XYZ file of C-alpha atoms in Angstrom:
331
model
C 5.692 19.307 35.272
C 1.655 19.253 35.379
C -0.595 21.962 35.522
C -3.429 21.943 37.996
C -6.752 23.499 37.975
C -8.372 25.303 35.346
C -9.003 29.124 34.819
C -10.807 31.275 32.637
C -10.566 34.154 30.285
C -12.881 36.448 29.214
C -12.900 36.301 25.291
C -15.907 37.975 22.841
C -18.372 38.265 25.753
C -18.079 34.574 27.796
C -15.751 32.701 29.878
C -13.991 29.826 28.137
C -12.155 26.953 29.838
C -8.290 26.824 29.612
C -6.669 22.816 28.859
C -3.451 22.695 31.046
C -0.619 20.915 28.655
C 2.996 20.408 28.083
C 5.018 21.708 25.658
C 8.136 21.121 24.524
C 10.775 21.213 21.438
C 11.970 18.223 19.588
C 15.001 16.527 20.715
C 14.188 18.051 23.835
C 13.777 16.658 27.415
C 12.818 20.195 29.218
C 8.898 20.683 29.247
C 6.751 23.843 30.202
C 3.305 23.547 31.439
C 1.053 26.231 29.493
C -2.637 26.409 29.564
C -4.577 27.477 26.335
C -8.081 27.849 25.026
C -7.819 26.396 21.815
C -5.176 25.048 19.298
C -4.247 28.112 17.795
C -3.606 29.684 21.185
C -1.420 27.118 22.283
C 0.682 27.445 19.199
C 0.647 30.923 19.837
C 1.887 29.974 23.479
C 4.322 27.552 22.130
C 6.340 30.350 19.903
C 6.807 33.033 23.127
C 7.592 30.004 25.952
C 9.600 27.997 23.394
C 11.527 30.539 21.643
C 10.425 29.653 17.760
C 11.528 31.840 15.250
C 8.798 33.310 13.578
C 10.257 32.734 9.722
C 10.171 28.914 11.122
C 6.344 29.472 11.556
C 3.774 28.369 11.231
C 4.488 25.833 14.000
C 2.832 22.029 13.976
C 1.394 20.327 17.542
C 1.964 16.803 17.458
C 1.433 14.289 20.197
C 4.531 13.415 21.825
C 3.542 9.718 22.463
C 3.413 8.581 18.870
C 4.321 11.881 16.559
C 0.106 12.327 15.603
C -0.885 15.509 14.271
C -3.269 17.930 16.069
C -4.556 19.982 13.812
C -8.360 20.530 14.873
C -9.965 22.019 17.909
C -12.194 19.475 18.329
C -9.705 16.608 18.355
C -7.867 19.323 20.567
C -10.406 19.718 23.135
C -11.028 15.559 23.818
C -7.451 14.910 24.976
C -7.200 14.678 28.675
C -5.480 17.516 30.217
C -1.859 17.722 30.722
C -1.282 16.100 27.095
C 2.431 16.441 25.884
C 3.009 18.268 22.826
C 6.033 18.535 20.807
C 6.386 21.988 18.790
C 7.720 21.741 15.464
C 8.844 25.119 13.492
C 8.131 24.658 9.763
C 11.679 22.781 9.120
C 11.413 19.900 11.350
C 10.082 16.679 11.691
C 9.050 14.641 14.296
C 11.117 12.419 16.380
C 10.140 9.464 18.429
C 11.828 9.740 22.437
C 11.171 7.084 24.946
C 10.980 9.852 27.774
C 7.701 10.524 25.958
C 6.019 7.792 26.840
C 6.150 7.357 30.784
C 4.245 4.404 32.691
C 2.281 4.682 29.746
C 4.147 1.655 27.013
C 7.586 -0.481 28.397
C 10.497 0.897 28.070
C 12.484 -0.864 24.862
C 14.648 -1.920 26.846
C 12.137 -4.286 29.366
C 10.786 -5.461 26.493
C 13.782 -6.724 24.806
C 14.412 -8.544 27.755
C 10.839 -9.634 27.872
C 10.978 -11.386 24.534
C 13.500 -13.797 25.360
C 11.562 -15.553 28.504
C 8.851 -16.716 25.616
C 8.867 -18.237 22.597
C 5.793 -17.979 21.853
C 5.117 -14.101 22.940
C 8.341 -13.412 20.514
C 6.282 -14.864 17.720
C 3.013 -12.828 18.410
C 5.272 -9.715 18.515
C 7.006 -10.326 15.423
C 3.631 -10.710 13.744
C 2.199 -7.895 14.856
C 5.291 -5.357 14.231
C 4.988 -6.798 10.429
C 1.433 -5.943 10.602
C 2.646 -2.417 12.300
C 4.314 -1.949 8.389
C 1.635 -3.065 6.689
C -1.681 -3.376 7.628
C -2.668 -4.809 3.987
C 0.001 -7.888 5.148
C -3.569 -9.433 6.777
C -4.295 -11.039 3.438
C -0.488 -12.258 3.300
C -0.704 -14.473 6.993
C -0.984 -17.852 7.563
C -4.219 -19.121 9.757
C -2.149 -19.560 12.693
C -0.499 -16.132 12.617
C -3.881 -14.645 12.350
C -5.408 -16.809 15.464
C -1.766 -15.492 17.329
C -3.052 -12.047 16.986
C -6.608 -12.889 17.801
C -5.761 -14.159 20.707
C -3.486 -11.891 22.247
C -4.083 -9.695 24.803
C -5.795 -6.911 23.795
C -3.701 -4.800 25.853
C -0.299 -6.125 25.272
C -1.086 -5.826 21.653
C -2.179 -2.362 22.024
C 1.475 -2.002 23.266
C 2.820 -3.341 20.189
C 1.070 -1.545 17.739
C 1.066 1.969 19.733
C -2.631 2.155 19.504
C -5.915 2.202 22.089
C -7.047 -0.789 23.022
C -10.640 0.523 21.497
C -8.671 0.491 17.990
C -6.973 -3.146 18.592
C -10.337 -4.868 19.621
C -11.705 -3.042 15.970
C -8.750 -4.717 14.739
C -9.086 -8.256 16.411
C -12.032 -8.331 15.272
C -10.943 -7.695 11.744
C -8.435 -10.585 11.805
C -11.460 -12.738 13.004
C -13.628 -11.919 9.771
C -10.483 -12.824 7.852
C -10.065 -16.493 9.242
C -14.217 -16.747 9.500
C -13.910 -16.071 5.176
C -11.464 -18.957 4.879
C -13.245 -21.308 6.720
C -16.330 -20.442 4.515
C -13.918 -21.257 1.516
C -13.036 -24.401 2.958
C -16.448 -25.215 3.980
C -17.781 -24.588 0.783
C -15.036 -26.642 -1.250
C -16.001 -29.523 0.857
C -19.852 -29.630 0.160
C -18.496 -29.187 -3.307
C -16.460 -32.028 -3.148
C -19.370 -34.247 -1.711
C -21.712 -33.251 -4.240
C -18.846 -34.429 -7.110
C -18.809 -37.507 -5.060
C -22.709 -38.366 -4.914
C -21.885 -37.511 -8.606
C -19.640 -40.384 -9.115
C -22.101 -42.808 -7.004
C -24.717 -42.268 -9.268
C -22.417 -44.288 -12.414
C -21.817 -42.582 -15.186
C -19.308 -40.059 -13.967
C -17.589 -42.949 -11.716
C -17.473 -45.422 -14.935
C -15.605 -42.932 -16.378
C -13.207 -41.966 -13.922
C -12.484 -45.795 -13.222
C -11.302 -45.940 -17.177
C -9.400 -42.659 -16.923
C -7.549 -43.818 -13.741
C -6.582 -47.366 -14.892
C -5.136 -45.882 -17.681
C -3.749 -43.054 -15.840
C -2.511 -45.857 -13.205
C -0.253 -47.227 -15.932
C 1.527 -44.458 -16.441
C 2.070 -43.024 -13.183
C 3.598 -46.734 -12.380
C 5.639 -46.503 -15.359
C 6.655 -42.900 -14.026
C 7.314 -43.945 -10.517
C 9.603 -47.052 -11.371
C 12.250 -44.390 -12.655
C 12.124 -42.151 -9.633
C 14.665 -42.387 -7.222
C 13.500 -43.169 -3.510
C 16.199 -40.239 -2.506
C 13.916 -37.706 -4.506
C 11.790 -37.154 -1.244
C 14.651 -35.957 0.408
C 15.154 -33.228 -2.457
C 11.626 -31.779 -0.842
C 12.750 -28.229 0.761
C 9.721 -27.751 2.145
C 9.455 -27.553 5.867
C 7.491 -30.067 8.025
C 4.367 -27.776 8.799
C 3.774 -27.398 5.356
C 4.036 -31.015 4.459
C 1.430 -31.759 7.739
C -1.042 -28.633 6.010
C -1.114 -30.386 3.070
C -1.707 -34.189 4.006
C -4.164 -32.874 6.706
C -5.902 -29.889 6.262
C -9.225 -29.862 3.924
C -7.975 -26.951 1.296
C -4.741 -26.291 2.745
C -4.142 -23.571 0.494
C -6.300 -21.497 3.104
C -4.384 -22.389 6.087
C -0.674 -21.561 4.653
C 0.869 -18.760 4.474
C 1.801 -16.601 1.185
C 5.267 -17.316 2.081
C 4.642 -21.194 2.064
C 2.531 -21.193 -0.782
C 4.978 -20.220 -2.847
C 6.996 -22.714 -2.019
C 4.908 -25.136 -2.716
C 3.860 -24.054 -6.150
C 7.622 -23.834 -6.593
C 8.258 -27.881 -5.670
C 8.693 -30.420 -8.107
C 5.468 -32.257 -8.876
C 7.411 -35.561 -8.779
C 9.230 -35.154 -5.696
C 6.104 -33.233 -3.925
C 4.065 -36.709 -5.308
C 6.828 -39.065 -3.367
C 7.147 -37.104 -0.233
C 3.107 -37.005 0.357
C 2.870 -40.415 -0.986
C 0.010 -38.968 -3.476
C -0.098 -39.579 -6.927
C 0.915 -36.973 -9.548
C -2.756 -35.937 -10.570
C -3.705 -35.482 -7.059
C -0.499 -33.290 -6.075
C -0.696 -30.904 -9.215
C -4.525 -29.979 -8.163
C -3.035 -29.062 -4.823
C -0.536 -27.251 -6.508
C -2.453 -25.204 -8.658
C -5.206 -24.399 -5.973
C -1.862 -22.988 -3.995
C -1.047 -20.752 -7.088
C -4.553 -19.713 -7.123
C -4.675 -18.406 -3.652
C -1.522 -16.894 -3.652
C -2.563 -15.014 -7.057
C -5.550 -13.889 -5.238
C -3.808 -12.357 -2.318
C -1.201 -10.548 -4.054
C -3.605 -8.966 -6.309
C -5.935 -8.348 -3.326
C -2.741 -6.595 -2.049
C -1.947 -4.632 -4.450
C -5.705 -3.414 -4.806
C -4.879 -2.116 -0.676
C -2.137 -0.170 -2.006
C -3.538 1.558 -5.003
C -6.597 2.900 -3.017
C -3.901 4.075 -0.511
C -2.269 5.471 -2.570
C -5.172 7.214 -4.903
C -6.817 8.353 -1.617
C -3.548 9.780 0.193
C -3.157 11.910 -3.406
C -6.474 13.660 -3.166
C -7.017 16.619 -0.906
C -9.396 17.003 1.676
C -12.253 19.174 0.469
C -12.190 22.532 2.759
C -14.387 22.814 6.140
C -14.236 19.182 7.084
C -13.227 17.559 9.527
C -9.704 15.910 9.703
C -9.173 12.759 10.991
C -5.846 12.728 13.238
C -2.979 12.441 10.732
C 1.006 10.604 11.446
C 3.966 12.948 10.853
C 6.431 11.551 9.433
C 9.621 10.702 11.601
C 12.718 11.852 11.604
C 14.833 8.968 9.973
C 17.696 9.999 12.214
């Protein structure tokens, strides 16, 4: 049910413009169209069509698309006419119905039928629903699951994550930043490692080296003569991390958090036979892997304390709130 047109109603001297909306309860599929000035009149509105107790007052307005609190007239007065609204008395929260939603998103059913006809669009969408959990997950995804997202279409993803396509080309452009700082990293290692180089050409860093790695030779021959040709196949490490780390210039920046810790996990031995490096060269990588993972876990956890510090601090009166989620109904 819409309704159409808008009227007026003469309130402290002047004529001011009634929104047409929809209301209705939660868990409910009947809506009633109602027409109000502001917020609070529409709550006001919402008790006499809806039938709300008033000990269950005072009533919250939340959109019915995706459960987000209106609590501000200005907010209010920017949604397009005929906006659904769900009512909820003071003892309920929230509920998420697909009825809600219209032509607006797919139905959950379409789209678990759309996910099977590609592989690769199942990937993108699994990506971006753990990203839906945790926005601070960013940090935690390989380069290749960040250039999935980048990639996307800004509108499908906008689908996934329930947000405006304004909000997922803010957050595309995020992601980008993110893979733009690791290829500075990487970039940067590598004019490091050619000025250690030009170093070595000079002599008296590369006579030294020569004397450390015969003698280092030696031992690592000694070493490899008792390893077992089956320890490669001990390896648990799948085959796109092997290819990262034979390939890639800093691979530590192109792995996930996931893989890295694998890899810091692996036997230095068996890592050393499987890349065919030598056992110097393969605990560097290691290490630089623990590094980077250290990094991200503690930029993390950073993410989470401000969260949580600012969710813990109330707004200072008068200003103005930014849209806020209600929490849904786990049931």
């Amino acid at each position: 049910m819409e309704v159409t047109g808008d009227a007026g109603v003469p309130e402290s001297g002047e004529i001011r413009t009634l929104k047409p909306c929809l209301l209705r309860r939660n868990y409910s599929r009947e809506q009633h169209g109602v027409a109000a000035s502001c917020l609070e009149d529409l709550r006001s509105k919402a008790c006499d069509i809806l039938a709300i107790d008033k000990s269950l007052t005072p009533v919250t307005l939340v959109l019915a698309e995706d459960g987000t609190i209106v609590d501000d007239d200005d907010y209010f007065l920017c949604l397009p006419s005929n906006t659904k609204f769900v009512a909820l008395a003071s003892n309920e929260k929230w509920a998420y119905n697909n009825s809600d939603e219209g032509t607006a998103w797919i139905s959950q059913e379409s789209f678990d039928v759309d996910e099977t006809d590609s592989g690769a669009g199942l990937k993108w969408k699994n990506v971006a629903r753990q990203l839906k959990e945790d926005l601070s997950s960013i940090i935690l995804l390989s380069e290749e699951d960040l250039q999935m997202l980048v990639d996307a279409p800004c509108s499908d993803l906008a689908q996934e994550l329930r947000q405006s396509c304004a909000t997922v080309q803010r957050l595309q452009h995020t992601l980008q930043q993110v893979l733009d700082q690791r290829e500075e990293v990487r970039q940067s290692k590598q004019l490091l490692q050619l000025y250690l180089q030009a170093l070595e050409k000079e002599g008296s860093l590369l006579s030294k080296q020569e004397e450390s790695k015969a003698a280092f030779g030696e031992e690592v021959d000694a070493v490899d003569t008792g390893i077992s040709r089956e320890t490669s196949s001990d390896v648990a490490l799948a085959s796109h991390i092997l290819t990262a780390l034979r390939e890639k210039q800093a691979p530590e920046l192109s792995l996930s958090s996931q893989d890295l810790e694998l890899v810091t996990k692996e036997d230095p031995k068996a890592l050393a036979v499987a890349l065919n490096w030598d056992i110097k060269k393969t605990e560097t990588v290691q290490e630089a892997c623990e590094r980077e993972l250290a990094l991200r876990l503690q930029q993390t956890q950073s993410l989470h304390s401000l969260r949580s510090i600012s969710a813990s601090k109330a707004s200072p009166p008068g200003d103005l709130q930014n849209p806020k989620r209600a929490r849904q109904d786990p049931t």
